[in-house]
Short mmCIF file of C-alpha atoms and ligand atoms in Angstrom, two decimals:
data_model
loop_
_atom_site.label_atom_id
_atom_site.label_comp_id
_atom_site.label_asym_id
_atom_site.label_seq_id
_atom_site.Cartn_x
_atom_site.Cartn_y
_atom_site.Cartn_z
CA MET K 184 90.65 -53.34 -39.26
CA SER K 185 94.41 -53.73 -38.86
CA GLY K 186 95.94 -57.13 -39.68
CA ARG K 187 96.93 -57.77 -36.09
CA LEU K 188 93.33 -57.36 -34.95
CA ALA K 189 91.88 -59.27 -37.87
CA ASP K 190 94.11 -62.21 -36.82
CA HIS K 191 92.07 -62.69 -33.69
CA THR K 192 88.68 -62.80 -35.35
CA ILE K 193 86.83 -65.85 -36.56
CA GLU K 194 83.67 -66.41 -38.55
CA GLN K 195 80.54 -66.58 -36.45
CA ASN K 196 79.33 -69.38 -38.70
CA TRP K 197 75.72 -68.59 -37.95
CA ASP K 198 74.32 -71.41 -40.09
CA ALA K 199 76.01 -73.95 -37.85
CA TYR K 200 73.96 -73.20 -34.70
CA SER K 201 71.63 -76.08 -33.84
CA ASP K 202 67.93 -75.73 -33.08
CA ASP K 203 68.71 -76.55 -29.50
CA GLU K 204 71.26 -73.72 -29.24
CA HIS K 205 68.69 -71.26 -30.59
CA ALA K 206 66.21 -72.66 -28.07
CA VAL K 207 68.62 -72.01 -25.19
CA TRP K 208 68.96 -68.42 -26.42
CA ARG K 209 65.17 -67.99 -26.46
CA LEU K 210 64.88 -69.40 -22.98
CA LEU K 211 67.47 -66.95 -21.66
CA PHE K 212 66.07 -64.08 -23.66
CA GLU K 213 62.48 -64.50 -22.53
CA ARG K 214 63.45 -64.94 -18.93
CA GLN K 215 65.54 -61.76 -18.96
CA GLN K 216 62.88 -59.79 -20.81
CA LYS K 217 60.45 -60.37 -17.97
CA LEU K 218 62.98 -59.46 -15.30
CA LEU K 219 64.53 -56.48 -17.04
CA LYS K 220 61.45 -54.57 -18.11
CA SER K 221 61.26 -52.95 -14.68
CA ARG K 222 64.93 -53.26 -13.71
CA ALA K 223 67.13 -52.28 -16.67
CA CYS K 224 67.82 -48.64 -17.47
CA ARG K 225 65.86 -46.96 -20.25
CA GLU K 226 68.97 -46.72 -22.47
CA TYR K 227 69.36 -50.50 -22.42
CA LEU K 228 65.70 -51.24 -23.13
CA ASP K 229 65.70 -48.70 -25.98
CA GLY K 230 68.85 -50.18 -27.47
CA LEU K 231 67.52 -53.70 -27.27
CA GLN K 232 64.32 -52.72 -28.96
CA ARG K 233 66.02 -50.78 -31.74
CA LEU K 234 68.36 -53.69 -32.43
CA GLY K 235 65.41 -55.98 -32.83
CA VAL K 236 67.83 -58.39 -31.16
CA ALA K 237 66.36 -61.60 -31.93
CA ALA K 238 63.81 -62.84 -29.59
CA HIS K 239 63.81 -65.65 -32.13
CA GLY K 240 67.27 -67.06 -31.67
CA ILE K 241 70.99 -66.31 -31.68
CA PRO K 242 71.37 -63.28 -33.93
CA ASP K 243 73.56 -63.10 -37.00
CA PHE K 244 76.38 -60.65 -36.18
CA ARG K 245 76.41 -59.24 -39.71
CA ARG K 246 72.82 -58.13 -39.48
CA LEU K 247 73.29 -56.81 -35.97
CA SER K 248 76.45 -54.90 -36.93
CA ASP K 249 74.62 -53.09 -39.71
CA VAL K 250 72.04 -51.72 -37.28
CA LEU K 251 74.63 -50.92 -34.62
CA ASN K 252 76.95 -49.27 -37.11
CA ARG K 253 74.21 -47.00 -38.38
CA ALA K 254 73.42 -45.92 -34.81
CA THR K 255 76.85 -45.34 -33.29
CA GLY K 256 79.54 -46.55 -35.69
CA TRP K 257 80.28 -49.72 -33.70
CA ARG K 258 80.54 -53.22 -35.19
CA ILE K 259 80.58 -56.69 -33.71
CA VAL K 260 83.49 -59.00 -34.50
CA ALA K 261 83.46 -62.70 -33.68
CA VAL K 262 86.27 -64.03 -31.46
CA PRO K 263 86.92 -67.53 -30.13
CA GLY K 264 86.86 -66.54 -26.43
CA LEU K 265 88.74 -64.14 -24.20
CA VAL K 266 91.41 -62.35 -26.25
CA PRO K 267 94.64 -60.86 -24.84
CA ASP K 268 94.17 -57.50 -23.09
CA ASP K 269 96.01 -55.44 -25.69
CA VAL K 270 93.91 -56.94 -28.48
CA PHE K 271 90.70 -56.43 -26.56
CA PHE K 272 91.47 -52.75 -25.94
CA ALA K 273 92.58 -52.16 -29.53
CA PHE K 274 89.21 -53.53 -30.67
CA LEU K 275 87.31 -51.19 -28.38
CA ALA K 276 89.45 -48.22 -29.41
CA ALA K 277 88.49 -49.02 -33.02
CA ARG K 278 84.78 -49.27 -32.11
CA ARG K 279 84.74 -53.02 -32.60
CA PHE K 280 83.06 -55.17 -29.99
CA PRO K 281 84.62 -58.64 -29.75
CA SER K 282 81.89 -61.20 -29.10
CA THR K 283 82.13 -64.88 -28.34
CA CYS K 284 80.00 -67.18 -30.48
CA PHE K 285 79.26 -70.19 -28.29
CA ILE K 286 76.16 -70.39 -26.12
CA ARG K 287 76.04 -71.89 -22.62
CA ARG K 288 74.54 -75.34 -22.06
CA ARG K 289 71.13 -75.91 -20.55
CA ASP K 290 72.66 -76.83 -17.20
CA GLN K 291 74.51 -73.48 -17.09
CA LEU K 292 71.56 -71.14 -17.53
CA ASP K 293 72.07 -69.42 -14.22
CA TYR K 294 75.73 -68.60 -13.92
CA LEU K 295 78.77 -68.75 -16.12
CA GLN K 296 82.15 -67.24 -15.31
CA GLU K 297 83.25 -66.75 -18.88
CA PRO K 298 81.33 -64.70 -21.41
CA ASP K 299 79.15 -66.49 -23.95
CA VAL K 300 77.19 -65.08 -26.89
CA PHE K 301 74.16 -64.33 -24.73
CA HIS K 302 76.21 -62.23 -22.32
CA ASP K 303 78.13 -60.47 -25.08
CA ILE K 304 75.22 -59.73 -27.37
CA CYS K 305 72.27 -59.35 -25.03
CA GLY K 306 74.30 -57.83 -22.21
CA HIS K 307 76.71 -55.49 -23.98
CA VAL K 308 75.48 -54.65 -27.44
CA PRO K 309 72.22 -52.83 -26.57
CA MET K 310 74.24 -50.36 -24.45
CA LEU K 311 76.46 -49.65 -27.46
CA MET K 312 73.40 -48.24 -29.23
CA ASN K 313 73.59 -45.28 -26.82
CA PRO K 314 75.89 -42.54 -28.18
CA VAL K 315 77.40 -41.50 -24.83
CA PHE K 316 78.00 -45.05 -23.69
CA ALA K 317 79.41 -45.92 -27.12
CA ASP K 318 81.98 -43.13 -26.72
CA TYR K 319 82.79 -44.25 -23.17
CA MET K 320 83.61 -47.75 -24.41
CA GLN K 321 85.91 -46.41 -27.10
CA ALA K 322 87.64 -44.13 -24.57
CA TYR K 323 88.01 -47.12 -22.28
CA GLY K 324 89.77 -49.03 -25.07
CA GLU K 325 92.25 -46.19 -25.54
CA GLY K 326 92.65 -45.94 -21.76
CA GLY K 327 93.32 -49.68 -21.62
CA LEU K 328 96.22 -49.47 -24.06
CA LYS K 329 97.64 -46.66 -21.96
CA ALA K 330 97.15 -48.52 -18.65
CA LEU K 331 99.04 -51.48 -20.11
CA ARG K 332 101.98 -49.22 -21.01
CA LEU K 333 101.94 -47.68 -17.53
CA GLY K 334 101.56 -51.01 -15.72
CA HIS K 335 98.20 -50.16 -14.13
CA MET K 336 95.94 -52.71 -15.72
CA ALA K 337 94.66 -53.98 -12.37
CA HIS K 338 93.37 -50.52 -11.49
CA LEU K 339 91.69 -49.91 -14.81
CA ALA K 340 90.16 -53.38 -14.93
CA ARG K 341 88.19 -52.55 -11.80
CA LEU K 342 86.65 -49.56 -13.51
CA TYR K 343 85.41 -51.84 -16.28
CA TRP K 344 84.16 -54.36 -13.80
CA TYR K 345 82.20 -51.90 -11.68
CA THR K 346 80.75 -49.92 -14.59
CA VAL K 347 80.49 -51.82 -17.87
CA GLU K 348 79.90 -55.18 -16.21
CA PHE K 349 78.20 -54.42 -12.89
CA GLY K 350 77.10 -50.78 -12.97
CA LEU K 351 73.87 -49.37 -11.55
CA ILE K 352 72.33 -46.03 -12.45
CA ALA K 353 70.08 -43.78 -10.34
CA THR K 354 66.93 -42.61 -12.11
CA GLY K 355 63.85 -40.66 -11.04
CA ASP K 356 62.12 -44.01 -10.69
CA GLY K 357 64.83 -45.60 -8.55
CA LEU K 358 67.90 -47.71 -9.22
CA ARG K 359 68.26 -49.38 -12.60
CA ILE K 360 70.80 -51.75 -14.13
CA TYR K 361 73.21 -50.93 -16.95
CA GLY K 362 76.04 -53.42 -16.27
CA SER K 363 76.14 -56.29 -18.76
CA GLY K 364 77.20 -58.91 -16.24
CA ILE K 365 73.98 -58.22 -14.38
CA LEU K 366 71.79 -57.79 -17.46
CA SER K 367 72.64 -61.29 -18.63
CA SER K 368 72.10 -62.94 -15.22
CA ALA K 369 68.61 -63.78 -13.97
CA GLY K 370 69.66 -64.16 -10.35
CA GLU K 371 71.85 -61.09 -10.14
CA SER K 372 69.36 -58.79 -11.89
CA VAL K 373 67.07 -59.29 -8.92
CA TYR K 374 69.76 -59.54 -6.24
CA CYS K 375 71.58 -56.32 -7.19
CA LEU K 376 68.47 -54.19 -6.69
CA GLU K 377 66.45 -56.05 -4.11
CA ASP K 378 68.74 -57.99 -1.81
CA PRO K 379 69.56 -56.18 1.44
CA HIS K 380 73.08 -57.63 1.58
CA PRO K 381 75.21 -55.80 -1.05
CA HIS K 382 76.38 -52.18 -0.69
CA ARG K 383 75.19 -49.65 -3.26
CA LEU K 384 77.61 -46.74 -3.21
CA ARG K 385 77.92 -43.48 -5.04
CA PHE K 386 80.37 -43.82 -7.94
CA ASP K 387 83.78 -42.37 -7.19
CA LEU K 388 86.58 -42.97 -9.68
CA ARG K 389 89.43 -43.46 -7.21
CA ARG K 390 87.31 -45.56 -4.85
CA VAL K 391 86.30 -47.84 -7.73
CA MET K 392 89.85 -48.30 -8.99
CA ARG K 393 90.97 -49.35 -5.51
CA THR K 394 88.20 -51.88 -4.97
CA GLN K 395 88.82 -55.60 -5.42
CA TYR K 396 86.13 -57.83 -6.90
CA HIS K 397 85.09 -61.46 -7.02
CA ILE K 398 84.42 -63.11 -10.34
CA ASP K 399 82.75 -66.22 -8.94
CA ARG K 400 79.76 -64.88 -6.99
CA TYR K 401 77.26 -62.04 -6.92
CA GLN K 402 78.87 -58.69 -6.14
CA GLN K 403 79.21 -57.37 -2.58
CA THR K 404 79.35 -53.76 -3.72
CA TYR K 405 77.76 -51.90 -6.62
CA PHE K 406 78.64 -48.37 -7.66
CA VAL K 407 75.85 -46.06 -8.74
CA ILE K 408 76.18 -43.34 -11.38
CA ASP K 409 73.69 -40.53 -12.07
CA ASP K 410 73.93 -40.64 -15.82
CA PHE K 411 76.27 -41.74 -18.58
CA GLN K 412 77.54 -38.27 -19.27
CA GLU K 413 78.71 -38.10 -15.65
CA LEU K 414 80.60 -41.36 -16.10
CA PHE K 415 82.13 -40.21 -19.35
CA ASP K 416 83.19 -36.86 -17.83
CA ALA K 417 84.61 -38.45 -14.67
CA THR K 418 86.85 -40.71 -16.76
CA ARG K 419 88.00 -38.04 -19.22
CA PRO K 420 91.02 -36.71 -17.21
CA ASP K 421 94.49 -38.14 -17.70
CA PHE K 422 94.69 -41.20 -15.47
CA ALA K 423 98.52 -41.23 -15.19
CA PRO K 424 98.63 -39.00 -12.07
CA ILE K 425 95.58 -40.75 -10.64
CA TYR K 426 97.29 -44.13 -10.99
CA ARG K 427 100.32 -42.77 -9.16
CA GLU K 428 98.14 -41.38 -6.42
CA ILE K 429 96.17 -44.56 -5.80
CA SER K 430 99.19 -46.85 -5.94
CA MET K 431 100.25 -45.34 -2.63
CA LEU K 432 96.92 -46.33 -1.11
CA SER K 433 95.87 -49.82 -0.13
CA ASP K 434 93.38 -51.88 -2.10
CA ILE K 435 89.87 -52.03 -0.67
CA PRO K 436 88.24 -55.44 -0.13
CA ALA K 437 85.07 -56.05 -2.14
CA GLU K 438 82.79 -55.93 0.87
CA ALA K 439 84.36 -53.02 2.78
CA ILE K 440 82.69 -49.73 3.65
CA LEU K 441 84.77 -46.60 4.21
CA PRO K 442 83.76 -43.60 6.32
CA LYS K 443 83.60 -41.38 3.23
CA ASP K 444 81.37 -43.71 1.19
CA ARG K 445 77.95 -42.42 0.29
CA LYS K 446 75.25 -45.06 0.25
CA TYR K 447 72.55 -44.82 -2.36
CA ALA K 448 69.85 -44.64 0.31
CA ASP K 449 71.53 -41.50 1.65
CA PHE K 450 72.28 -39.60 -1.52
CA ARG K 451 69.11 -40.47 -3.39
CA PRO K 452 66.80 -37.82 -1.82
CA HIS K 453 69.04 -35.00 -3.03
CA LYS K 454 68.91 -35.73 -6.69
CA LYS K 455 66.48 -35.17 -9.55
CA GLU K 456 63.71 -33.75 -7.47
CA GLY K 457 60.18 -32.90 -8.44
CA PRO K 458 57.83 -34.60 -10.82
CA ARG K 459 59.49 -35.69 -13.98
CA VAL K 460 57.46 -35.44 -17.12
CA SER K 461 58.69 -37.95 -19.62
CA THR K 462 58.84 -36.29 -23.00
CA ALA K 463 59.16 -39.73 -24.53
CA ARG K 464 55.59 -40.46 -23.58
CA VAL K 465 53.81 -37.27 -24.60
N1 LIG W 575 91.08 -40.81 -19.31
C1 LIG W 575 91.64 -42.13 -19.21
C2 LIG W 575 93.18 -42.09 -19.23
O1 LIG W 575 93.80 -41.09 -19.40
C3 LIG W 575 91.14 -43.01 -20.34
C4 LIG W 575 89.84 -43.66 -20.01
C5 LIG W 575 88.64 -43.16 -20.47
C6 LIG W 575 89.83 -44.79 -19.24
C7 LIG W 575 87.45 -43.79 -20.18
C8 LIG W 575 88.65 -45.44 -18.95
C9 LIG W 575 87.46 -44.92 -19.40
O2 LIG W 575 93.79 -43.12 -19.07
FE1 FE W 576 81.31 -58.76 -20.47
#
C-alpha cells in the first residue's frame, strides 16, 4: 500500500471490543440472517457463508482478509470513519476495502446514517467474494479518481448509491437484494422488496447518474440489474462523454417516474424464461 493510503489506516484493535459490542453484532447478525435467507441474492449468501463471517461476534479483519484475499485478491483495511473521496477511491482501485471499526449502540439497531463495522463487513465484504463484483468495485475506484479530476463526482456517487449500496437484482425466483445499505438494515431489507410504495426500475446508467437520493430515509426508487456481468459491462465505457451528455440534462428527483422508465413488474416476464435447473443443487 502506498504511504499516502497507509496514513489513513488504523489498527482495528480487535482485542479491545467489549462483550457487549460483540453481543450487539450477534443481535444484528442473527436478525439479518433470518431476513436475508429468502431476500438476499445467491452471490451474497454464498460469500457470507464462505467467509465464515462470524456469527459469533465482530470479526478480526486480519482473519477475514486472508479468506477474502485468497478468493478475489481484496483485503480489508481499518479506517477511523469516512475518509476523503480521493483516498476512498484509491483504496478501491488497489483492491482494499476501507472498513470502520466501531459498532452502533443498542438504541441504534434499526437505522444509522454513517457506516459502522456491521454495515461495512456484513453488508459489503460478502459481495467482494464474488469475482465479477470484486472487479466492478475496483473499476469503480479507478472511475472515482477520474470523476474527481473531471468534476463529476456527484454523478458517479449516484451510481455507487444505487448499485453498491441500494441495488436490487432480478433472478428466476424474483427480486433479490445485493446493495449493502439494504443488506445491513432490517427494515429496508423487507421494505425494498415488499412495500408497494417505492419504484423498482430497470437499471439504466444515465438514468441512475441523474437521479438524486436521500440519505436519511428508505429509498423511493431502486434500480434493478439482471446480473453482475451486465452491471460491469454497462459501466465499462469511458464516462467522460457520458458526463458531458448528462450535465446538459436536469437532475431527476428521487421519487420521479419518467415516461421511458421500465418498471420491474413490466420487464420481468420477458427475462430468464422456462424452468431453471440449479446446477448447484444437483
Ligand atoms: N468506465 C468508467 C469511466 O470511464 C469507470 C467506472 C467503472 C466507473 C465502473 C464506475 C464503475 O469513468
Ligand atoms: Fe457502504
